Short mmCIF file of C-alpha atoms in Angstrom, two decimals:
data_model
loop_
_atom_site.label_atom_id
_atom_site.label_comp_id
_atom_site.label_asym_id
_atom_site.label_seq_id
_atom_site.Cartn_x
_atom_site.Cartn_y
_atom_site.Cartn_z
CA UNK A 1 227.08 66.37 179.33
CA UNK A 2 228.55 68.48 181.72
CA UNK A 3 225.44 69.84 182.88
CA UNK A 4 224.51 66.28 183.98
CA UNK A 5 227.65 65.74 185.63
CA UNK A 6 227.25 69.12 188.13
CA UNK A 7 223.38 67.67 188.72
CA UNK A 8 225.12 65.05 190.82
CA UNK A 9 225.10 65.05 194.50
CA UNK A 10 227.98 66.29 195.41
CA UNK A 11 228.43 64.42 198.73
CA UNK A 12 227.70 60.92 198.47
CA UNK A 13 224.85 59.37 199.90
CA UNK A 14 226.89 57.42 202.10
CA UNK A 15 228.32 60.66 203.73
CA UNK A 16 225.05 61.96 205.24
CA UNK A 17 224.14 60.60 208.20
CA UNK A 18 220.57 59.84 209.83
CA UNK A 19 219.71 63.03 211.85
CA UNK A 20 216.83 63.45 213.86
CA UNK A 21 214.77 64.93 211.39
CA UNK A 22 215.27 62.25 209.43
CA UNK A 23 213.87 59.90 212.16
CA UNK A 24 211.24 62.05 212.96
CA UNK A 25 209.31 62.16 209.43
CA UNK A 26 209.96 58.28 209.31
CA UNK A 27 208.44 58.15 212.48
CA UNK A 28 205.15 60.10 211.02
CA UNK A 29 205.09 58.08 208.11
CA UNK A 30 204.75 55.36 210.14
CA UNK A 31 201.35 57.26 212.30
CA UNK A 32 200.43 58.30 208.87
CA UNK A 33 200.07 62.07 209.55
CA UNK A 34 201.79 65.25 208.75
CA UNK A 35 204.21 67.35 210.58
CA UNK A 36 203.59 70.32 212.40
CA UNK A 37 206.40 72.65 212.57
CA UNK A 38 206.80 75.27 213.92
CA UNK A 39 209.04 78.77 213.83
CA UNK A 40 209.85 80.87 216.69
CA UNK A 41 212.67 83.94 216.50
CA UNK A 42 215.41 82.86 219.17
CA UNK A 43 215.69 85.38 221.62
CA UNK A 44 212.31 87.26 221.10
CA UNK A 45 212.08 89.17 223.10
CA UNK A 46 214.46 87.95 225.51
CA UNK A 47 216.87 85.05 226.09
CA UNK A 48 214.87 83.27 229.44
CA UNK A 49 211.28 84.00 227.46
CA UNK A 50 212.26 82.43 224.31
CA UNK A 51 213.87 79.25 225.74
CA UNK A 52 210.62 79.11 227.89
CA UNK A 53 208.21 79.54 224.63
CA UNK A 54 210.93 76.46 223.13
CA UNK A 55 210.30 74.27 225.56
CA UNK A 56 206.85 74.35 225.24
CA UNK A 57 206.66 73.75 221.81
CA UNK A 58 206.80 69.96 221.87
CA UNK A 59 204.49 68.95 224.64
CA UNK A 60 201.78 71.42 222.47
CA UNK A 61 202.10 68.92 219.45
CA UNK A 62 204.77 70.87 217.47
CA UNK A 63 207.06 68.14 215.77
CA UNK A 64 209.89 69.96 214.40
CA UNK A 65 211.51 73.11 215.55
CA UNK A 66 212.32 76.30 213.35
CA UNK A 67 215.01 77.94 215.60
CA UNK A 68 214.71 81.75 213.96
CA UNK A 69 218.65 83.14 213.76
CA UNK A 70 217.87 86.70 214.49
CA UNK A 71 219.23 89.21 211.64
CA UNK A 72 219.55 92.62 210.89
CA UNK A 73 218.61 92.65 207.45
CA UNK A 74 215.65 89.60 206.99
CA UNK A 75 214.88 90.24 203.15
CA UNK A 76 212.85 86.99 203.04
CA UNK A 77 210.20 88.30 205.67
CA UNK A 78 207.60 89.89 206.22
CA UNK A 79 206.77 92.55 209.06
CA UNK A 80 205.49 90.06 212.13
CA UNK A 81 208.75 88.29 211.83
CA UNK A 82 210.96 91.36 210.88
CA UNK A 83 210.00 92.98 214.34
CA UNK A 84 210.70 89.83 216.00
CA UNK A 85 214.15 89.82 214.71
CA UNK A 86 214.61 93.43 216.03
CA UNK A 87 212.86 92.61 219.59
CA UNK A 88 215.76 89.95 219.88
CA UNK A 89 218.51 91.95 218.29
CA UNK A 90 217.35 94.55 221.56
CA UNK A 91 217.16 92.03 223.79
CA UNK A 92 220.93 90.85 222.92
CA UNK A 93 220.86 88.18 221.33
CA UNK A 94 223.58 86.58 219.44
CA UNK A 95 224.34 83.70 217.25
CA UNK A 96 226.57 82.27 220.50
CA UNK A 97 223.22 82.99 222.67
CA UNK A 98 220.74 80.85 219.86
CA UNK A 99 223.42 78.27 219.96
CA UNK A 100 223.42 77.79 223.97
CA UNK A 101 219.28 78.17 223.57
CA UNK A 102 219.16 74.82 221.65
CA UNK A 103 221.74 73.39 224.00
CA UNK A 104 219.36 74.45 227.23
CA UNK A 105 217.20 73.19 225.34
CA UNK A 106 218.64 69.65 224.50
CA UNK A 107 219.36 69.03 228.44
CA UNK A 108 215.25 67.94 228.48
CA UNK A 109 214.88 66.61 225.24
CA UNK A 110 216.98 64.64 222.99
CA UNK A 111 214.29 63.75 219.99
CA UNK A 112 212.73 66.81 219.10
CA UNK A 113 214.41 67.61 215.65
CA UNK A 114 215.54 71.49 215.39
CA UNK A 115 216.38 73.61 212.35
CA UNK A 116 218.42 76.86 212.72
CA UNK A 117 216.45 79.37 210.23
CA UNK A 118 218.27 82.43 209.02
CA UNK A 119 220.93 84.65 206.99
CA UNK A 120 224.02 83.69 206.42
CA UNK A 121 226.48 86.58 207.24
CA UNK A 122 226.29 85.88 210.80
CA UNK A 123 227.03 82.62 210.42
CA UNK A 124 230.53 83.61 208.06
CA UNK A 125 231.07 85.99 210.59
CA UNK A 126 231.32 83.50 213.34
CA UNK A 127 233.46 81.05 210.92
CA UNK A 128 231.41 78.28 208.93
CA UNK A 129 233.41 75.07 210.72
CA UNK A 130 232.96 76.76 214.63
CA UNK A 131 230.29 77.23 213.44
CA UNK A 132 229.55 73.50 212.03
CA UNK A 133 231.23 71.77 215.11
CA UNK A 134 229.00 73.88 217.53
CA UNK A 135 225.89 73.86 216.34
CA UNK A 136 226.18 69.76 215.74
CA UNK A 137 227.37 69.50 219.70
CA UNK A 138 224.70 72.19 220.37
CA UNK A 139 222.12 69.42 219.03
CA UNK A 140 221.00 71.08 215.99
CA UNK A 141 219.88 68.78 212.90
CA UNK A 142 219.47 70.62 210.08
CA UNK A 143 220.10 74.55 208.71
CA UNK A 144 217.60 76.50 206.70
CA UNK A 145 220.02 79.41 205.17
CA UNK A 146 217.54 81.71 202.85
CA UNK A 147 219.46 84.04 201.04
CA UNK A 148 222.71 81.11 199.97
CA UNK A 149 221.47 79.81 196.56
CA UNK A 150 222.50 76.25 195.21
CA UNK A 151 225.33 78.01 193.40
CA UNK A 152 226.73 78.55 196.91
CA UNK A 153 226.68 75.14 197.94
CA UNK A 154 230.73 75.00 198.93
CA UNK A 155 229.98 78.31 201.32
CA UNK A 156 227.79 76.33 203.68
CA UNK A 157 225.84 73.47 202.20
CA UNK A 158 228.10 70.92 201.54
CA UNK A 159 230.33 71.49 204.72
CA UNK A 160 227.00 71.25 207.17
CA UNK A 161 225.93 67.61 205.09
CA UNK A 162 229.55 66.50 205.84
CA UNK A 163 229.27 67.75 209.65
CA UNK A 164 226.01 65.67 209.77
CA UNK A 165 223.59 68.68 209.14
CA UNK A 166 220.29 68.27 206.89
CA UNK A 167 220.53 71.47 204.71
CA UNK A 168 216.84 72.55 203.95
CA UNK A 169 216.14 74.53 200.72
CA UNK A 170 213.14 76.67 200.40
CA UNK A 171 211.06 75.81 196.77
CA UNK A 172 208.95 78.15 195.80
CA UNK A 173 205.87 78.27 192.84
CA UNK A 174 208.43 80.34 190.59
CA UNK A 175 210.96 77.38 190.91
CA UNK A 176 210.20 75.77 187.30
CA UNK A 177 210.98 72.31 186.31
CA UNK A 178 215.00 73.03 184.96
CA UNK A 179 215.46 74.58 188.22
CA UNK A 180 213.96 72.61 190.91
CA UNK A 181 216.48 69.48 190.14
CA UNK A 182 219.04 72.25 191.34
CA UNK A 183 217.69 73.49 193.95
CA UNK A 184 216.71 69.28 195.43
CA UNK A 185 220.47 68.41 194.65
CA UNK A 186 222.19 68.74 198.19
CA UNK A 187 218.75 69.34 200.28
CA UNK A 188 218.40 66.89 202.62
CA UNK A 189 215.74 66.48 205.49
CA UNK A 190 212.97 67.95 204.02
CA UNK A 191 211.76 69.88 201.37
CA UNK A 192 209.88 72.94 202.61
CA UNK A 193 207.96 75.00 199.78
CA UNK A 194 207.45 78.36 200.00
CA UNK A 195 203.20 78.35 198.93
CA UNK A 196 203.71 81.75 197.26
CA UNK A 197 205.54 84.20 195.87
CA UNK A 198 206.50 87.08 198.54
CA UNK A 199 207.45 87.85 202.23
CA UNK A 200 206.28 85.93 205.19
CA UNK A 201 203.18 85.62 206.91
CA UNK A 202 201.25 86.63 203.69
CA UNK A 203 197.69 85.71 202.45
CA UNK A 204 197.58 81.77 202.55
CA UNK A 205 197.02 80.22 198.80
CA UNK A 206 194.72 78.22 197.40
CA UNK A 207 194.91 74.94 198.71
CA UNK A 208 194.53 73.06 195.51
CA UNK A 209 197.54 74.64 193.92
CA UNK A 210 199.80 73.70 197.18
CA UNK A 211 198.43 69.99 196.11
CA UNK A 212 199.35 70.63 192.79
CA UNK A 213 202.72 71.64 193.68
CA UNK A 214 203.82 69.15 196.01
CA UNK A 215 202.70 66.39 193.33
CA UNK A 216 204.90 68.20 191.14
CA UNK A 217 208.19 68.30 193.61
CA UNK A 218 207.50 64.49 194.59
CA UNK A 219 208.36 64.01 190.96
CA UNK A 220 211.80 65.11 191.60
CA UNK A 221 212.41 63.74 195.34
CA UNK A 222 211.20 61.33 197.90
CA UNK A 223 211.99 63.85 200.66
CA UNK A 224 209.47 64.40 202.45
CA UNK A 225 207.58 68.09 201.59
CA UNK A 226 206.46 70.78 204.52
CA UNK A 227 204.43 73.85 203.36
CA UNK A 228 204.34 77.00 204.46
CA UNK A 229 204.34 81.41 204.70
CA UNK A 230 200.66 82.30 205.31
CA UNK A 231 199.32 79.20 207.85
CA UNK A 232 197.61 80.98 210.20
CA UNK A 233 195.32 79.03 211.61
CA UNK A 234 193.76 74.80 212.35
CA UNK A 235 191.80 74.57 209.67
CA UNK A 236 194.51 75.70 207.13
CA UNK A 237 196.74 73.78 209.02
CA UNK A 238 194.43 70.90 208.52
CA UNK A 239 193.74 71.85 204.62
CA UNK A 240 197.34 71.67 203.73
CA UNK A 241 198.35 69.36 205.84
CA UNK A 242 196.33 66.99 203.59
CA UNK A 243 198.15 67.99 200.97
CA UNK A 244 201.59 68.13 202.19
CA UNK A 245 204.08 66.02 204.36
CA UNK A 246 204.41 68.74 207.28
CA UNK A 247 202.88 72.16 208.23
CA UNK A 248 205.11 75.11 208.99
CA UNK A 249 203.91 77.61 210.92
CA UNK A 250 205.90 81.27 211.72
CA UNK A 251 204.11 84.20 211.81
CA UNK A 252 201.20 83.46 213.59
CA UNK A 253 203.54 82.00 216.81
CA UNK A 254 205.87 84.93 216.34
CA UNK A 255 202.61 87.28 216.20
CA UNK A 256 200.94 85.84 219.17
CA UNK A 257 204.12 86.46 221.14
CA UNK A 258 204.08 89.77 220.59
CA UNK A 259 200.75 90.56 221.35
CA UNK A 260 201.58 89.35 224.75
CA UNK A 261 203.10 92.58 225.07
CA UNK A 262 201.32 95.97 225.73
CA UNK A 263 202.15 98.98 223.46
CA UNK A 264 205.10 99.96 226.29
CA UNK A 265 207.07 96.50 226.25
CA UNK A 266 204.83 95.40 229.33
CA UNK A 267 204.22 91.67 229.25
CA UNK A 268 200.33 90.85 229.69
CA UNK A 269 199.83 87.24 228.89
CA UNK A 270 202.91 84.51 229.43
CA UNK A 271 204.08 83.83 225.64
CA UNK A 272 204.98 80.24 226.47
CA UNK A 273 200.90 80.10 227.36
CA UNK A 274 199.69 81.93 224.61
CA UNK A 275 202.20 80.08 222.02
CA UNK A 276 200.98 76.62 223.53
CA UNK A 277 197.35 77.30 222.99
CA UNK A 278 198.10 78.49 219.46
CA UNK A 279 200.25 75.32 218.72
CA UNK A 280 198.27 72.88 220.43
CA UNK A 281 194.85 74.39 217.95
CA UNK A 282 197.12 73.64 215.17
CA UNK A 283 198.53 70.24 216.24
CA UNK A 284 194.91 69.51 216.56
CA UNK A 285 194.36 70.90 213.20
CA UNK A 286 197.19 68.23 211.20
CA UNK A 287 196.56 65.32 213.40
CA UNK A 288 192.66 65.48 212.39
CA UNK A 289 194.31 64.76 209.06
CA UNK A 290 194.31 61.08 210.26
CA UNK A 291 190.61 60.47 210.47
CA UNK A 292 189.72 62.01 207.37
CA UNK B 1 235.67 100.68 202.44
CA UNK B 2 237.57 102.35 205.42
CA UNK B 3 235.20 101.30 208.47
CA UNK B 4 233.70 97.84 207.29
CA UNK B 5 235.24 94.20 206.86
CA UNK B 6 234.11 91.45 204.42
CA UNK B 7 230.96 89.83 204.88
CA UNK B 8 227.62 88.44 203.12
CA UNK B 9 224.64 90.31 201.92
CA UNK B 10 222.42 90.57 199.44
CA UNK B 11 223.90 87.98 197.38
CA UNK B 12 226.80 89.87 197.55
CA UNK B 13 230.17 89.14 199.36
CA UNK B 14 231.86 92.41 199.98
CA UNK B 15 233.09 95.21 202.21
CA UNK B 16 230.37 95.86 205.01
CA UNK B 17 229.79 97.82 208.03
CA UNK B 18 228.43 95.27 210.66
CA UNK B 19 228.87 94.47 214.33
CA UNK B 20 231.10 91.46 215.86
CA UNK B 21 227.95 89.38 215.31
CA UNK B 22 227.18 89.74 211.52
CA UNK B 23 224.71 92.02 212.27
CA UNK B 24 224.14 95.15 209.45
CA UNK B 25 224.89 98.54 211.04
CA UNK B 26 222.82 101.00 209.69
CA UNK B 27 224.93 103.68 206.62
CA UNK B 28 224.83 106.92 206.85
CA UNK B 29 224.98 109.47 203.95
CA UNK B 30 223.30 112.68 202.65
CA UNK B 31 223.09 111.02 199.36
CA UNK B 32 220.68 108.47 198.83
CA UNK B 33 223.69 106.32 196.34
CA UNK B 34 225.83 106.21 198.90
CA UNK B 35 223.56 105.19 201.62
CA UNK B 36 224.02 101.59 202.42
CA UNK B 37 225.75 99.40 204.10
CA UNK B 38 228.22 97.62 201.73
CA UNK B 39 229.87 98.39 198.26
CA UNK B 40 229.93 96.58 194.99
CA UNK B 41 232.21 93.82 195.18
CA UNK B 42 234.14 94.61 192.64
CA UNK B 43 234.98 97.81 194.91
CA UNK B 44 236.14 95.36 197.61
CA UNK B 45 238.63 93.48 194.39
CA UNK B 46 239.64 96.77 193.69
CA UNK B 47 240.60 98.01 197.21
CA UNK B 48 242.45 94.79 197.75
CA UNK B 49 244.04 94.41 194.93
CA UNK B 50 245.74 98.15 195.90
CA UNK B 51 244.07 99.09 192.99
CA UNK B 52 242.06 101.88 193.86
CA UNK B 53 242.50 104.40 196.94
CA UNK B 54 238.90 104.67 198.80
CA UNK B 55 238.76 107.82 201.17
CA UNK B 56 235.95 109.07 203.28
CA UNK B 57 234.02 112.35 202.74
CA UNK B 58 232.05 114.28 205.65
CA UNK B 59 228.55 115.80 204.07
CA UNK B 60 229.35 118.86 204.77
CA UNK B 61 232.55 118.83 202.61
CA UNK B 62 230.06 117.17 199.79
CA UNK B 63 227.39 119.84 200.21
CA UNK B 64 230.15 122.49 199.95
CA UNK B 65 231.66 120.77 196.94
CA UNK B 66 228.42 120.90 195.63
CA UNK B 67 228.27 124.05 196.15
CA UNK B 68 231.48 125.04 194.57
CA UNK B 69 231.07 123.17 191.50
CA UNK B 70 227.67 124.67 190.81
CA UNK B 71 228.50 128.34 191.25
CA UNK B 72 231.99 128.52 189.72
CA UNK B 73 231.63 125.77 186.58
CA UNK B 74 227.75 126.03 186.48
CA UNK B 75 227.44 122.70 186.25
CA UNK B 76 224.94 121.05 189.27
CA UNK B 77 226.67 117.70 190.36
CA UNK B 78 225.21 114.69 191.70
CA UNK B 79 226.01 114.25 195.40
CA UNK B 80 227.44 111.07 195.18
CA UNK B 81 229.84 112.83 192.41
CA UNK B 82 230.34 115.94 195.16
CA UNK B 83 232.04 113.52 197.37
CA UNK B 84 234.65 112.73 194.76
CA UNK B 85 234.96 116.74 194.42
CA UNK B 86 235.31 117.08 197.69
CA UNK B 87 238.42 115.11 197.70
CA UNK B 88 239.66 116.70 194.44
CA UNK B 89 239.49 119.84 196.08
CA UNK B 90 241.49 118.39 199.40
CA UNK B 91 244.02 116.69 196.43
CA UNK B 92 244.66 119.83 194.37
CA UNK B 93 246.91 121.91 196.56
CA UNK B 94 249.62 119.19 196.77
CA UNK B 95 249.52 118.29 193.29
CA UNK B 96 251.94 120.65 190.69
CA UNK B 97 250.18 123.00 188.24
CA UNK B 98 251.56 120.32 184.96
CA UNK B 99 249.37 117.43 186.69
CA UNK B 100 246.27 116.35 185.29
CA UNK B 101 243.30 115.04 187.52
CA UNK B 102 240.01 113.65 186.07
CA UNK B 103 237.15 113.81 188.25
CA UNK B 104 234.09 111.60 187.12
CA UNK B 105 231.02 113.00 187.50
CA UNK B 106 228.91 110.22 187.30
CA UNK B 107 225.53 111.87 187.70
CA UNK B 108 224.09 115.20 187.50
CA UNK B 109 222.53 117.00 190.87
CA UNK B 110 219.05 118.07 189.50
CA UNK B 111 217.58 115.63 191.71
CA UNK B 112 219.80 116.60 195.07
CA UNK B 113 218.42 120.47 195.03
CA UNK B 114 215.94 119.63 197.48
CA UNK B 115 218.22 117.74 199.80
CA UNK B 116 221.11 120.44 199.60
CA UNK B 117 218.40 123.25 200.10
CA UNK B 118 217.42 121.33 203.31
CA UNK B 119 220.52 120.95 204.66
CA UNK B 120 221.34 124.79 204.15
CA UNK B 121 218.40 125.43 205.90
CA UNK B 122 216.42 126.81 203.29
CA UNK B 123 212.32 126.78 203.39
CA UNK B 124 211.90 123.82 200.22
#
């Protein structure tokens, strides 16, 4: 019986609060399409650049924000995003600087939902509950926190639901049936599967098992599901987005910022551009969805 | 142990060598073992706990331990073992000639030849 007991959310329902996430994917519902969203490193490969490339992420058709925490040591990706991590590590950026991006950010739009992706050792480093009580007046809505496993709920997950924080866990096709209930206990917001096993930005599955697989999560939840490592492009945006709840999208933004770059750092292209064209081809890509 | 403060990685929580942001420094060492960032946590229990006594060791008193060990006991030591050598060796003179001091040599130096010939300057 105990077993049972510890499957229990442990905050209450009544605790967690409406965030805009929340409001967003009810919003969706509602237009009966899925979400694009979309992940961008914070600070690649500079502070002014990246909040420039943020702000055009909405007007382009992305629906939620991935806000990528650079770190030192990203064990969960793969080499587009890795290097992104290091161009902003170079270019000085901090966990105080990703913080004061969102709030720049916030000062021209107040619905937009955004999800701080990362490790968590900067994030202990800084102090959990500064961390918490900045990132909630900084206008952040929910925390994706890859390498803090449900076992480690008290650490981070359970404080951020109490601050008012969605706290999205990654499922993956290795997460069997004992251990998904675990892993859906205390995630709030969405859902966002992992469509293979491996690094980001890798080869893109086979649509029909990402079908299979979300059927098999909705068993567990009625959060809603986003899909992603390996869309790269509309019409696999479109094919999964048929599938799934929302779209994520990393490497291929994070890739076409750096090839506005020439081999010596020297910009060529304005990222913001090049990221809006690339978002907008995908927003196209989840919203044909509808007329399917 | 000496230069790091607690922190979070790779599921472990334990000493690390990072920057004021949580950001992994790169380790340095001329043995592959010892060449990362943190230590095993129970390392960190065991330093704070008083314990256990962690010192630092340069490579060049490792690679000279190494050395040592090799030509006067014949036995080849594993680098990471060298280190605690090295310190034996810095121990020994203050010690009197009735003490007893165990050294563990956790793992032989076979596969370190190569990296020790480099460093002597030797054509490998």
């Amino acid at each position: 019986m105990s077993h049972i007991a510890r499957l229990k959310p442990v905050v209450e329902e009544s605790i967690r609060m409406t965030t805009r996430i929340d409001r967003r994917f009810a919003r969706l519902k509602e237009e009966n399409r899925p979400a694009l969203v979309t992940y961008f490193m914070g600070g690649d490969p500079d502070y002014e650049t990246s909040l420039s490339i943020m702000k055009a992420l909405p007007a382009a058709g992305s629906d939620v924000i991935e806000l990528g925490m650079p770190f030192s040591d990203p064990m969960a990706d793969g080499p587009a995003i890795q290097a992104a991590g290091l161009r902003a590590l170079r270019g000085g950026q901090t966990l105080a600087k990703t913080l004061q991006m969102a709030r720049d950010f916030r000062e021209g739009d107040d619905d937009t939902p955004i999800v701080m992706m990362g490790y968590y050792n900067p994030i202990y480093i800084y102090g959990v509950d500064r961390f918490l009580t900045d990132a909630k007046e900084a206008g952040i809505d929910g925390l994706i926190i890859v390498d803090l496993p449900p076992e480690m709920d008290d650490e981070l997950c359970v404080p951020a639901i109490k601050a008012g924080l969605n706290f999205i866990r990654l499922a993956t096709p290795t997460t069997d049936e004992e251990r998904l209930p675990k892993v859906l206990e205390n995630t709030s917001g969405f859902v966002y599967y992992v469509s293979m096993t491996g690094v980001t930005g890798s080869a893109l599955p086979d649509t029909n098992n990402v079908s299979a697989a979300v059927s098999r999560i909705k068993e567990h939840t009625d959060l809603p599901i986003c899909v992603g490592f390996g869309v790269k492009t509309a019409r696999q945006a479109r094919a999964i987005g048929e599938a799934a709840d929302g779209v994520v999208v990393g490497s291929a933004i994070v890739a076409a910022i750096a090839q506005c770059y020439d081999a010596n750092g020297k910009r060529i292209e304005d990222p913001a551009e090049a990221v809006a064209t690339l978002v907008k081809g995908l927003a196209d890509g989840v919203r044909s969805k509808q007329m399917a | 142990m000496t230069a790091g403060r607690p922190g979070v990685l790779h599921g472990n929580r334990t000493y690390l060598l990072q920057n004021d942001d949580g950001q992994i420094l790169d380790g340095h060492s001329v043995s592959a073992g010892l060449d990362y960032p943190g230590v095993g946590p129970e390392h960190s229990w065991l330093k704070d706990s008083g314990r256990v006594i962690y010192s630092p060791i340069l490579d060049d008193e490792a690679i000279e331990a190494f050395q040592m060990t090799t030509r006067l006991e014949g036995i080849i030591p594993a680098l990471e073992s060298a280190h605690a050598i090295a310190h034996a060796i810095k121990l020994a003179p203050a010690m009197g000639r009735d003490q007893i001091m165990i050294v563990n040599f956790s793992g032989r130096g076979d596969k370190d030849v190569h990296t020790v010939g480099k460093m002597l300057g030797m054509e490998m």
